[in-house]
Tab-separated table of C-alpha atoms in Angstrom:
chain	number	residue	atom	x	y	z
A	1	UNK	CA	-16.730	1.890	-29.816
A	2	UNK	CA	-18.385	4.678	-28.476
A	3	UNK	CA	-15.481	4.832	-26.026
A	4	UNK	CA	-13.448	6.302	-28.481
A	5	UNK	CA	-15.903	8.926	-29.546
A	6	UNK	CA	-14.997	11.790	-27.259
A	7	UNK	CA	-17.942	13.683	-27.046
A	8	UNK	CA	-20.242	10.994	-26.550
A	9	UNK	CA	-18.004	10.279	-23.199
A	10	UNK	CA	-18.259	13.767	-22.182
A	11	UNK	CA	-22.025	13.994	-22.532
A	12	UNK	CA	-22.112	10.836	-20.436
A	13	UNK	CA	-20.192	12.099	-17.670
A	14	UNK	CA	-22.174	15.065	-17.370
A	15	UNK	CA	-25.505	12.925	-17.360
A	16	UNK	CA	-23.905	10.861	-14.553
A	17	UNK	CA	-24.757	13.696	-12.313
A	18	UNK	CA	-28.314	13.538	-13.040
A	19	UNK	CA	-30.702	11.386	-10.671
A	20	UNK	CA	-33.098	9.960	-13.555
A	21	UNK	CA	-30.017	9.153	-15.573
A	22	UNK	CA	-28.087	7.231	-12.207
A	23	UNK	CA	-31.870	5.702	-11.950
A	24	UNK	CA	-31.979	4.439	-15.820
A	25	UNK	CA	-28.236	3.520	-15.522
A	26	UNK	CA	-28.538	1.576	-12.188
A	27	UNK	CA	-31.716	-0.556	-13.868
A	28	UNK	CA	-29.658	-1.120	-17.047
A	29	UNK	CA	-26.695	-2.416	-14.864
A	30	UNK	CA	-29.171	-4.424	-12.987
A	31	UNK	CA	-30.978	-6.077	-15.900
A	32	UNK	CA	-27.479	-6.937	-17.261
A	33	UNK	CA	-26.362	-8.759	-14.538
A	34	UNK	CA	-29.651	-10.575	-14.138
A	35	UNK	CA	-29.585	-11.848	-17.817
A	36	UNK	CA	-25.908	-12.825	-17.604
A	37	UNK	CA	-23.974	-14.637	-15.388
A	38	UNK	CA	-22.792	-11.462	-13.168
A	39	UNK	CA	-20.526	-13.614	-11.602
A	40	UNK	CA	-17.296	-13.199	-13.794
A	41	UNK	CA	-17.748	-16.281	-15.412
A	42	UNK	CA	-18.060	-16.775	-19.374
A	43	UNK	CA	-20.927	-18.775	-21.113
A	44	UNK	CA	-18.941	-22.154	-20.707
A	45	UNK	CA	-18.893	-21.507	-16.769
A	46	UNK	CA	-15.085	-20.440	-16.782
A	47	UNK	CA	-14.291	-17.798	-14.113
A	48	UNK	CA	-12.718	-14.806	-15.666
A	49	UNK	CA	-10.020	-12.265	-14.067
A	50	UNK	CA	-11.096	-8.552	-14.041
A	51	UNK	CA	-8.454	-7.973	-16.737
A	52	UNK	CA	-10.434	-10.616	-18.904
A	53	UNK	CA	-13.974	-8.820	-18.031
A	54	UNK	CA	-12.461	-5.103	-18.517
A	55	UNK	CA	-10.831	-5.537	-21.940
A	56	UNK	CA	-12.497	-4.354	-24.760
A	57	UNK	CA	-10.387	-5.385	-27.827
A	58	UNK	CA	-7.799	-8.281	-27.225
A	59	UNK	CA	-5.407	-6.961	-30.281
A	60	UNK	CA	-4.801	-3.370	-31.028
A	61	UNK	CA	-2.037	-3.112	-33.340
A	62	UNK	CA	0.886	-0.528	-33.015
A	63	UNK	CA	-0.253	2.374	-35.183
A	64	UNK	CA	-3.405	1.261	-36.212
A	65	UNK	CA	-6.494	3.582	-36.580
A	66	UNK	CA	-7.812	2.683	-33.076
A	67	UNK	CA	-4.293	2.936	-31.448
A	68	UNK	CA	-4.105	6.513	-32.857
A	69	UNK	CA	-7.775	7.275	-31.944
A	70	UNK	CA	-7.035	6.179	-28.070
A	71	UNK	CA	-3.925	8.330	-28.180
A	72	UNK	CA	-5.951	11.521	-29.443
A	73	UNK	CA	-8.831	10.796	-26.601
A	74	UNK	CA	-5.719	10.792	-24.168
A	75	UNK	CA	-4.277	13.689	-25.294
A	76	UNK	CA	-7.366	15.852	-25.245
A	77	UNK	CA	-8.601	14.354	-21.897
A	78	UNK	CA	-5.267	15.401	-20.283
A	79	UNK	CA	-5.637	18.884	-21.829
A	80	UNK	CA	-8.937	19.624	-20.587
A	81	UNK	CA	-7.654	18.505	-17.117
A	82	UNK	CA	-4.591	20.791	-17.540
A	83	UNK	CA	-6.688	23.701	-18.579
A	84	UNK	CA	-9.357	23.317	-15.728
A	85	UNK	CA	-6.148	23.365	-13.373
A	86	UNK	CA	-4.947	26.609	-14.757
A	87	UNK	CA	-8.278	28.248	-14.411
A	88	UNK	CA	-8.659	27.288	-11.134
A	89	UNK	CA	-5.146	27.730	-10.007
A	90	UNK	CA	-4.613	24.101	-8.762
A	91	UNK	CA	-1.172	22.972	-9.271
A	92	UNK	CA	-1.171	19.730	-11.360
A	93	UNK	CA	1.458	16.953	-10.925
A	94	UNK	CA	1.388	14.452	-13.708
A	95	UNK	CA	3.524	11.344	-13.561
A	96	UNK	CA	5.524	9.740	-16.586
A	97	UNK	CA	4.139	6.004	-16.771
A	98	UNK	CA	6.285	2.578	-16.193
A	99	UNK	CA	5.693	-0.849	-16.937
A	100	UNK	CA	7.578	-4.151	-16.606
A	101	UNK	CA	9.782	-4.289	-19.471
A	102	UNK	CA	12.369	-6.614	-18.447
A	103	UNK	CA	10.338	-9.658	-17.437
A	104	UNK	CA	7.235	-9.393	-18.865
A	105	UNK	CA	6.895	-11.328	-22.037
A	106	UNK	CA	4.564	-9.674	-24.890
A	107	UNK	CA	0.986	-10.622	-24.529
A	108	UNK	CA	-0.316	-10.591	-28.077
A	109	UNK	CA	1.685	-10.660	-31.233
A	110	UNK	CA	0.532	-8.281	-34.541
A	111	UNK	CA	1.934	-9.300	-37.733
A	112	UNK	CA	2.165	-8.337	-41.544
A	113	UNK	CA	-0.530	-9.722	-43.695
A	114	UNK	CA	2.207	-11.341	-45.884
A	115	UNK	CA	3.476	-13.300	-42.978
A	116	UNK	CA	2.717	-16.964	-42.605
A	117	UNK	CA	2.613	-17.090	-38.872
A	118	UNK	CA	2.828	-20.615	-38.105
A	119	UNK	CA	6.229	-20.463	-39.935
A	120	UNK	CA	7.276	-17.448	-38.106
A	121	UNK	CA	6.328	-18.956	-35.042
A	122	UNK	CA	8.366	-22.103	-35.719
A	123	UNK	CA	11.437	-19.929	-36.257
A	124	UNK	CA	10.973	-17.940	-33.635
A	125	UNK	CA	11.028	-21.256	-31.369
A	126	UNK	CA	13.982	-22.264	-33.347
A	127	UNK	CA	15.744	-18.785	-32.168
A	128	UNK	CA	14.666	-19.273	-28.581
A	129	UNK	CA	16.412	-22.771	-28.384
A	130	UNK	CA	19.749	-21.395	-29.575
A	131	UNK	CA	19.586	-19.200	-26.831
A	132	UNK	CA	18.597	-21.713	-24.475
A	133	UNK	CA	21.659	-23.423	-25.573
A	134	UNK	CA	23.852	-20.299	-25.328
A	135	UNK	CA	24.655	-19.912	-28.895
A	136	UNK	CA	24.110	-16.173	-28.571
A	137	UNK	CA	25.499	-14.975	-31.815
A	138	UNK	CA	23.483	-17.448	-33.584
A	139	UNK	CA	20.097	-16.806	-31.886
A	140	UNK	CA	20.593	-13.080	-32.538
A	141	UNK	CA	21.428	-13.711	-36.193
A	142	UNK	CA	17.983	-15.936	-36.335
A	143	UNK	CA	16.233	-13.062	-34.560
A	144	UNK	CA	17.006	-10.377	-36.530
A	145	UNK	CA	16.244	-12.282	-39.944
A	146	UNK	CA	12.751	-12.928	-38.505
A	147	UNK	CA	12.403	-8.715	-37.793
A	148	UNK	CA	13.682	-8.410	-41.400
A	149	UNK	CA	10.461	-10.505	-42.514
A	150	UNK	CA	8.181	-8.808	-40.173
A	151	UNK	CA	9.359	-6.229	-37.699
A	152	UNK	CA	5.658	-5.951	-35.948
A	153	UNK	CA	5.541	-9.298	-33.839
A	154	UNK	CA	6.614	-7.994	-30.240
A	155	UNK	CA	7.798	-11.302	-29.241
A	156	UNK	CA	10.682	-11.271	-31.667
A	157	UNK	CA	11.794	-8.084	-30.307
A	158	UNK	CA	11.551	-9.132	-26.501
A	159	UNK	CA	13.931	-12.149	-27.526
A	160	UNK	CA	16.341	-10.062	-29.331
A	161	UNK	CA	16.430	-7.947	-25.782
A	162	UNK	CA	17.160	-11.018	-23.979
A	163	UNK	CA	19.995	-12.320	-26.517
A	164	UNK	CA	21.504	-8.805	-26.221
A	165	UNK	CA	21.465	-8.834	-22.631
A	166	UNK	CA	23.238	-11.973	-22.792
A	167	UNK	CA	25.820	-10.432	-24.702
A	168	UNK	CA	26.167	-7.376	-22.481
A	169	UNK	CA	25.146	-4.906	-25.136
A	170	UNK	CA	22.841	-2.992	-22.606
A	171	UNK	CA	21.883	-0.014	-24.772
A	172	UNK	CA	20.739	-1.955	-27.752
A	173	UNK	CA	18.531	-4.462	-25.070
A	174	UNK	CA	17.452	-1.348	-23.650
A	175	UNK	CA	15.923	-0.479	-26.605
A	176	UNK	CA	14.707	-3.812	-27.668
A	177	UNK	CA	12.571	-4.588	-24.427
A	178	UNK	CA	11.069	-1.166	-25.066
A	179	UNK	CA	10.150	-1.850	-28.523
A	180	UNK	CA	8.636	-5.151	-27.852
A	181	UNK	CA	6.322	-3.517	-24.747
A	182	UNK	CA	5.357	-0.699	-27.491
A	183	UNK	CA	4.448	-3.538	-30.012
A	184	UNK	CA	2.412	-5.865	-27.518
A	185	UNK	CA	-0.742	-5.510	-28.864
A	186	UNK	CA	-2.823	-6.216	-26.141
A	187	UNK	CA	-2.791	-2.679	-24.552
A	188	UNK	CA	-2.361	-3.136	-20.936
A	189	UNK	CA	1.292	-1.514	-21.019
A	190	UNK	CA	1.270	1.874	-22.386
A	191	UNK	CA	3.392	2.856	-25.389
A	192	UNK	CA	6.190	5.367	-25.172
A	193	UNK	CA	3.914	7.625	-27.085
A	194	UNK	CA	2.033	7.969	-23.963
A	195	UNK	CA	5.000	9.560	-21.709
A	196	UNK	CA	6.096	11.708	-25.132
A	197	UNK	CA	2.540	13.621	-25.015
A	198	UNK	CA	2.272	13.687	-21.331
A	199	UNK	CA	5.783	15.589	-21.438
A	200	UNK	CA	5.004	17.813	-24.267
A	201	UNK	CA	1.722	18.755	-22.667
A	202	UNK	CA	3.651	19.280	-19.633
A	203	UNK	CA	5.544	22.198	-21.718
A	204	UNK	CA	2.256	23.436	-23.328
A	205	UNK	CA	0.336	23.671	-19.816
A	206	UNK	CA	3.320	24.201	-17.476
A	207	UNK	CA	2.211	21.208	-15.356
A	208	UNK	CA	4.720	19.750	-13.215
A	209	UNK	CA	6.183	16.571	-14.968
A	210	UNK	CA	7.086	13.501	-12.018
A	211	UNK	CA	9.738	11.319	-13.336
A	212	UNK	CA	8.308	8.158	-12.093
A	213	UNK	CA	9.675	6.184	-15.005
A	214	UNK	CA	13.205	7.420	-14.623
A	215	UNK	CA	12.943	6.933	-10.905
A	216	UNK	CA	12.266	3.120	-11.938
A	217	UNK	CA	14.890	2.800	-14.201
A	218	UNK	CA	17.296	4.533	-11.886
A	219	UNK	CA	16.296	1.698	-9.449
A	220	UNK	CA	16.410	-1.303	-11.742
A	221	UNK	CA	19.512	-3.151	-13.030
A	222	UNK	CA	20.539	-1.803	-16.277
A	223	UNK	CA	17.770	0.744	-16.207
A	224	UNK	CA	15.361	-2.212	-17.231
A	225	UNK	CA	12.288	-2.098	-14.703
A	226	UNK	CA	11.418	-5.625	-13.874
A	227	UNK	CA	10.099	-7.855	-11.218
A	228	UNK	CA	12.568	-6.393	-8.572
A	229	UNK	CA	9.941	-3.054	-8.556
A	230	UNK	CA	6.909	-4.573	-10.638
A	231	UNK	CA	4.452	-7.338	-9.185
A	232	UNK	CA	3.602	-8.510	-12.872
A	233	UNK	CA	3.011	-6.481	-15.983
A	234	UNK	CA	2.549	-2.913	-14.377
A	235	UNK	CA	1.662	-2.891	-10.844
A	236	UNK	CA	4.426	-1.767	-8.314
A	237	UNK	CA	5.508	-3.955	-5.497
A	238	UNK	CA	6.109	-2.180	-2.145
A	239	UNK	CA	9.140	-0.944	-2.809
A	240	UNK	CA	7.858	0.331	-6.387
A	241	UNK	CA	5.382	2.294	-4.535
A	242	UNK	CA	8.259	3.464	-2.467
A	243	UNK	CA	10.409	4.830	-5.424
A	244	UNK	CA	6.960	6.318	-6.827
A	245	UNK	CA	6.038	8.090	-3.404
A	246	UNK	CA	9.894	9.369	-3.435
A	247	UNK	CA	9.383	10.886	-6.741
A	248	UNK	CA	6.387	12.766	-6.120
A	249	UNK	CA	7.462	14.071	-2.770
A	250	UNK	CA	10.478	15.324	-4.447
A	251	UNK	CA	8.216	16.931	-7.452
A	252	UNK	CA	6.400	18.787	-4.910
A	253	UNK	CA	9.438	19.961	-2.771
A	254	UNK	CA	10.980	21.170	-5.919
A	255	UNK	CA	7.477	23.277	-6.887
A	256	UNK	CA	7.251	24.836	-3.470
A	257	UNK	CA	3.540	24.769	-3.798
A	258	UNK	CA	3.354	24.045	0.284
A	259	UNK	CA	6.576	26.316	1.180
A	260	UNK	CA	9.935	25.478	2.120
A	261	UNK	CA	9.834	21.755	3.328
A	262	UNK	CA	10.318	21.390	7.212
A	263	UNK	CA	13.763	19.332	6.600
A	264	UNK	CA	15.491	18.431	3.350
A	265	UNK	CA	14.901	14.952	3.581
A	266	UNK	CA	14.157	11.641	5.657
A	267	UNK	CA	16.048	8.843	5.467
A	268	UNK	CA	14.347	5.739	3.535
A	269	UNK	CA	15.078	3.658	6.582
A	270	UNK	CA	12.786	5.752	8.939
A	271	UNK	CA	10.055	6.773	6.731
A	272	UNK	CA	9.689	2.926	5.279
A	273	UNK	CA	8.831	1.790	8.848
A	274	UNK	CA	5.571	3.485	8.731
A	275	UNK	CA	4.264	2.410	5.609
A	276	UNK	CA	2.017	0.161	7.334
A	277	UNK	CA	2.250	-3.145	5.594
A	278	UNK	CA	3.121	-6.527	7.325
A	279	UNK	CA	3.592	-9.808	6.470
A	280	UNK	CA	-0.244	-10.724	6.074
A	281	UNK	CA	-0.861	-8.216	3.751
A	282	UNK	CA	2.018	-9.349	1.663
A	283	UNK	CA	0.220	-12.720	1.920
A	284	UNK	CA	-2.937	-11.201	0.597
A	285	UNK	CA	-0.525	-9.755	-2.227
A	286	UNK	CA	0.853	-12.603	-3.073
A	287	UNK	CA	-2.237	-14.647	-3.398
A	288	UNK	CA	-3.865	-11.789	-5.420
A	289	UNK	CA	-0.970	-11.900	-8.064
A	290	UNK	CA	-0.645	-15.678	-8.139
A	291	UNK	CA	-4.702	-16.088	-8.867
A	292	UNK	CA	-4.564	-12.972	-11.402
A	293	UNK	CA	-1.327	-14.365	-13.419
A	294	UNK	CA	-3.026	-17.903	-13.237
A	295	UNK	CA	-5.576	-16.704	-15.665
A	296	UNK	CA	-5.834	-14.613	-19.006
A	297	UNK	CA	-3.834	-13.169	-20.411
A	298	UNK	CA	-1.009	-14.613	-18.337
A	299	UNK	CA	-2.021	-18.368	-19.459
A	300	UNK	CA	-5.101	-19.860	-21.159
A	301	UNK	CA	-6.509	-21.643	-18.357
A	302	UNK	CA	-9.401	-20.077	-15.845
A	303	UNK	CA	-8.294	-18.654	-12.650
A	304	UNK	CA	-9.192	-20.305	-9.571
A	305	UNK	CA	-12.535	-19.465	-7.968
A	306	UNK	CA	-12.218	-18.011	-4.198
A	307	UNK	CA	-14.233	-21.487	-3.299
A	308	UNK	CA	-11.379	-23.474	-4.862
A	309	UNK	CA	-8.353	-21.684	-3.032
A	310	UNK	CA	-7.876	-23.798	0.281
A	311	UNK	CA	-7.422	-22.109	3.541
A	312	UNK	CA	-4.244	-23.404	5.108
A	313	UNK	CA	-4.649	-25.408	8.494
A	314	UNK	CA	-1.314	-24.698	10.030
A	315	UNK	CA	-0.251	-21.254	8.790
A	316	UNK	CA	-2.298	-18.883	10.752
A	317	UNK	CA	-1.042	-15.873	8.791
A	318	UNK	CA	-1.409	-17.378	5.519
A	319	UNK	CA	-5.115	-18.711	6.629
A	320	UNK	CA	-6.156	-15.191	7.452
A	321	UNK	CA	-4.605	-14.019	3.843
A	322	UNK	CA	-6.739	-16.431	2.510
A	323	UNK	CA	-9.900	-15.310	4.854
A	324	UNK	CA	-9.800	-11.812	4.069
A	325	UNK	CA	-9.327	-12.134	0.239
A	326	UNK	CA	-12.371	-14.415	0.565
A	327	UNK	CA	-14.162	-11.708	2.213
A	328	UNK	CA	-14.758	-13.752	5.346
A	329	UNK	CA	-13.034	-10.914	7.286
A	330	UNK	CA	-12.574	-7.671	7.070
A	331	UNK	CA	-9.225	-5.948	6.901
A	332	UNK	CA	-9.212	-4.805	10.316
A	333	UNK	CA	-10.040	-7.928	11.619
A	334	UNK	CA	-7.264	-9.843	9.926
A	335	UNK	CA	-4.695	-7.327	11.086
A	336	UNK	CA	-6.302	-7.745	14.839
A	337	UNK	CA	-6.421	-11.483	14.856
A	338	UNK	CA	-2.652	-11.457	13.324
A	339	UNK	CA	-1.632	-9.590	16.442
A	340	UNK	CA	-3.384	-11.654	18.666
A	341	UNK	CA	-1.456	-14.537	17.298
A	342	UNK	CA	1.680	-12.711	17.399
A	343	UNK	CA	1.021	-11.634	20.889
A	344	UNK	CA	-0.080	-15.405	22.149
A	345	UNK	CA	3.203	-16.886	20.659
A	346	UNK	CA	5.519	-14.119	22.091
A	347	UNK	CA	6.119	-12.259	18.584
A	348	UNK	CA	5.812	-9.107	20.358
A	349	UNK	CA	7.560	-6.886	17.588
A	350	UNK	CA	5.239	-8.147	14.777
A	351	UNK	CA	2.225	-7.781	17.190
A	352	UNK	CA	3.397	-4.224	17.150
A	353	UNK	CA	3.853	-3.726	13.319
A	354	UNK	CA	0.101	-5.046	13.201
A	355	UNK	CA	-0.999	-2.513	15.388
A	356	UNK	CA	0.942	0.302	13.675
A	357	UNK	CA	-0.697	-1.070	10.557
A	358	UNK	CA	-4.194	-0.139	11.672
A	359	UNK	CA	-2.880	3.002	13.047
A	360	UNK	CA	-1.889	4.295	9.519
A	361	UNK	CA	-5.129	3.102	8.102
A	362	UNK	CA	-7.475	4.427	10.939
A	363	UNK	CA	-5.486	7.091	12.721
A	364	UNK	CA	-8.756	8.876	14.237
A	365	UNK	CA	-9.705	5.101	15.705
A	366	UNK	CA	-8.345	4.890	19.387
A	367	UNK	CA	-8.640	1.476	20.016
A	368	UNK	CA	-5.347	0.213	18.027
A	369	UNK	CA	-3.429	2.987	19.821
A	370	UNK	CA	-4.639	1.655	23.172
A	371	UNK	CA	-3.523	-2.145	22.182
A	372	UNK	CA	-0.682	-0.753	20.726
A	373	UNK	CA	0.272	1.414	24.245
A	374	UNK	CA	-0.566	-2.012	26.275
A	375	UNK	CA	1.930	-3.807	24.031
A	376	UNK	CA	4.773	-1.484	24.601
A	377	UNK	CA	4.098	-0.975	28.429
A	378	UNK	CA	4.209	-4.631	28.736
A	379	UNK	CA	7.715	-4.614	27.493
A	380	UNK	CA	8.751	-1.721	29.472
A	381	UNK	CA	9.106	0.390	26.105
A	382	UNK	CA	8.067	3.553	28.125
A	383	UNK	CA	9.810	6.194	25.697
A	384	UNK	CA	8.182	4.383	22.546
A	385	UNK	CA	4.454	4.158	24.645
A	386	UNK	CA	4.746	7.713	25.581
A	387	UNK	CA	3.772	9.421	22.233
A	388	UNK	CA	0.988	6.470	21.903
A	389	UNK	CA	-0.646	7.555	25.338
A	390	UNK	CA	-0.473	11.175	24.015
A	391	UNK	CA	-2.153	10.375	21.070
A	392	UNK	CA	-4.946	8.582	22.602
A	393	UNK	CA	-5.700	11.418	25.018
A	394	UNK	CA	-6.091	13.497	21.728
A	395	UNK	CA	-8.602	11.004	20.464
A	396	UNK	CA	-10.731	10.182	23.886
A	397	UNK	CA	-10.371	10.785	27.640
A	398	UNK	CA	-8.976	7.232	28.434
A	399	UNK	CA	-8.246	6.745	32.201
A	400	UNK	CA	-5.971	3.647	31.179
A	401	UNK	CA	-3.696	6.591	29.307
A	402	UNK	CA	-4.427	9.025	32.081
A	403	UNK	CA	-3.236	6.387	34.445
A	404	UNK	CA	0.063	4.940	32.633
A	405	UNK	CA	1.098	8.721	31.479
A	406	UNK	CA	1.037	10.047	34.915
A	407	UNK	CA	2.927	6.842	36.121
A	408	UNK	CA	5.686	7.189	33.390
A	409	UNK	CA	6.111	10.849	34.484
A	410	UNK	CA	5.987	10.221	38.202
A	411	UNK	CA	8.546	7.071	37.757
A	412	UNK	CA	10.604	9.852	35.791
A	413	UNK	CA	10.642	12.287	38.555
A	414	UNK	CA	8.196	14.627	36.819
A	415	UNK	CA	5.237	14.444	39.995
A	416	UNK	CA	4.176	17.972	39.193
A	417	UNK	CA	3.433	16.930	35.341
A	418	UNK	CA	2.430	13.138	36.551
A	419	UNK	CA	-0.160	14.074	39.466
A	420	UNK	CA	-3.078	15.512	37.310
A	421	UNK	CA	-2.737	12.853	34.843
A	422	UNK	CA	-3.434	10.469	37.850
A	423	UNK	CA	-6.307	12.342	39.517
A	424	UNK	CA	-7.907	12.384	36.183
A	425	UNK	CA	-7.695	8.726	35.734
A	426	UNK	CA	-9.012	8.410	39.189
A	427	UNK	CA	-11.968	10.833	38.807
A	428	UNK	CA	-12.895	8.632	35.182
A	429	UNK	CA	-12.392	5.420	37.147
A	430	UNK	CA	-12.744	5.675	40.582
A	431	UNK	CA	-12.849	2.032	41.018
A	432	UNK	CA	-9.415	1.349	39.407
A	433	UNK	CA	-7.373	-0.134	42.087
A	434	UNK	CA	-3.842	0.599	40.038
A	435	UNK	CA	-4.830	4.177	39.676
A	436	UNK	CA	-5.404	4.992	43.161
A	437	UNK	CA	-2.339	3.074	44.327
A	438	UNK	CA	-0.086	4.925	41.543
A	439	UNK	CA	-2.113	8.006	42.572
A	440	UNK	CA	-1.067	7.705	46.410
A	441	UNK	CA	2.293	7.364	45.662
A	442	UNK	CA	2.594	10.250	43.457
A	443	UNK	CA	0.780	12.529	46.231
A	444	UNK	CA	3.089	10.975	49.279
A	445	UNK	CA	5.842	12.285	46.765
A	446	UNK	CA	4.299	15.460	46.602
A	447	UNK	CA	3.816	15.938	50.114
A	448	UNK	CA	0.409	15.912	50.131
A	449	UNK	CA	0.209	12.801	52.757
A	450	UNK	CA	-3.475	13.299	53.986
A	451	UNK	CA	-4.539	13.297	50.127
A	452	UNK	CA	-2.241	10.161	49.989
A	453	UNK	CA	-3.421	8.148	52.970
A	454	UNK	CA	-7.710	9.218	51.464
A	455	UNK	CA	-6.568	7.677	48.174
A	456	UNK	CA	-5.123	4.391	50.017
A	457	UNK	CA	-8.488	4.539	52.006
A	458	UNK	CA	-10.429	4.483	48.942
A	459	UNK	CA	-8.441	1.481	47.477
A	460	UNK	CA	-8.511	-0.286	50.809
A	461	UNK	CA	-12.383	-0.074	50.308
A	462	UNK	CA	-11.991	-1.622	47.099
A	463	UNK	CA	-9.158	-4.284	47.275
A	464	UNK	CA	-7.640	-4.305	50.781
A	465	UNK	CA	-5.176	-6.749	49.934
A	466	UNK	CA	-3.790	-4.928	46.796
A	467	UNK	CA	0.104	-5.536	46.403
A	468	UNK	CA	1.833	-3.321	48.246
A	469	UNK	CA	-0.794	-0.913	49.402
A	470	UNK	CA	-0.586	-1.936	52.804
A	471	UNK	CA	3.414	-1.299	52.877
A	472	UNK	CA	2.780	1.946	51.424
A	473	UNK	CA	0.127	2.818	54.202
A	474	UNK	CA	2.588	1.745	56.633
A	475	UNK	CA	5.359	3.950	55.470
A	476	UNK	CA	3.156	7.023	54.970
A	477	UNK	CA	1.843	6.957	58.389
A	478	UNK	CA	5.218	6.340	59.875
A	479	UNK	CA	6.464	9.449	57.838
A	480	UNK	CA	3.390	11.359	59.035
A	481	UNK	CA	4.026	10.371	62.579
A	482	UNK	CA	7.991	11.840	62.572
A	483	UNK	CA	6.964	14.884	61.116
A	484	UNK	CA	4.255	15.351	63.656
A	485	UNK	CA	6.738	14.696	66.442
A	486	UNK	CA	9.431	16.923	64.774
A	487	UNK	CA	7.132	20.063	64.804
A	488	UNK	CA	6.121	18.839	68.247
A	489	UNK	CA	9.714	18.990	69.549
A	490	UNK	CA	9.993	22.594	67.687
């Protein structure tokens, strides 16, 4: 295909910046979608996954001409990127690649031209049966006989890895599992030769090599990355992404491109709380993976369409996940609705996590900070609310934030800090009775009795029966009278 002809690809990438080329490209895409189904379905009306739509060739044998061509293109592309970064003085960090080798069976087997595929598959099934019966030595003998006749099919290597694992021969199992992944003729998982090229180029061009594969192996049982860290064939789960982030962070610190770090390290227990992933996000991920793995290449059946997936009635969080996946609500709406549900049902810590997730995604939007602050204040979590209120005021002159932050300071005994904030709250919201009451109390503590009385009079004109106002007014007038009497006595 033209994709393996690198000069054509480079020319295409340059032409993409031309307006005329963009117009022609958009026109061709429009015609193609109008003439085809354009809906991700094949000619028989089957729903196809993105993986099925994007794959160009479903079988690329290990070491074949196309296999070698793809590796050459990758190497030259990465070399071009490294040269550009070196010329511009840009630090380049490139990670090694990792995929699920332990729990993902090979998708497609390649065979020698001499192999009777039907007979071979029958013998593989017999070896699998021996393994299932616990006849490990017999299963190993049968699979090694298969590999002696044809060493190309990945499924035999994967079965060998499973048998060796059961026998506790972990180093041999490791080699067999990785060999199975490399020989899988459906090239979604990169062969180890790609990692070798990355490592070689890192020495040639002096870019930073990030050992993501080694990090995943260190975090996996017997150094075999599988379902503990990877969702299906290669996409990491949340814990996997945390491992990846840690590997990049360590590489950045080691390189000193940003100077010395502010601290040596931060415990995972602290920054893991800041990732902004909640139960509803996990439900969305599980749904997407369930749909993805229900179609090709994991099965021969078509995956369900979005309309085919029912919306749960009795599980609010699952319902929100499905609605988001079906594009019926936005990501922000999903989290807001989840937070509202948790608040109504008294699950306030979960509601907090939803607002913190929104803050992570939209840090310049004051709205989730405001909701979170109210939630924390309602639980009397003043220490946690204080930095949130400060952040709100960095984003917007919010009267509620001024009022509550000033009140926190006054209650703490910092009247000098709290009083200006309460005054600002009343300036922005002169009709807020709570702000006026809090201001009156702060002014009284600051011995500004006349100003406190003015604030109470203003409150009296808005809401005469405000709780505590009459008592505060009585105490204030009594105190002012005592001061006056004391002055007259002297």
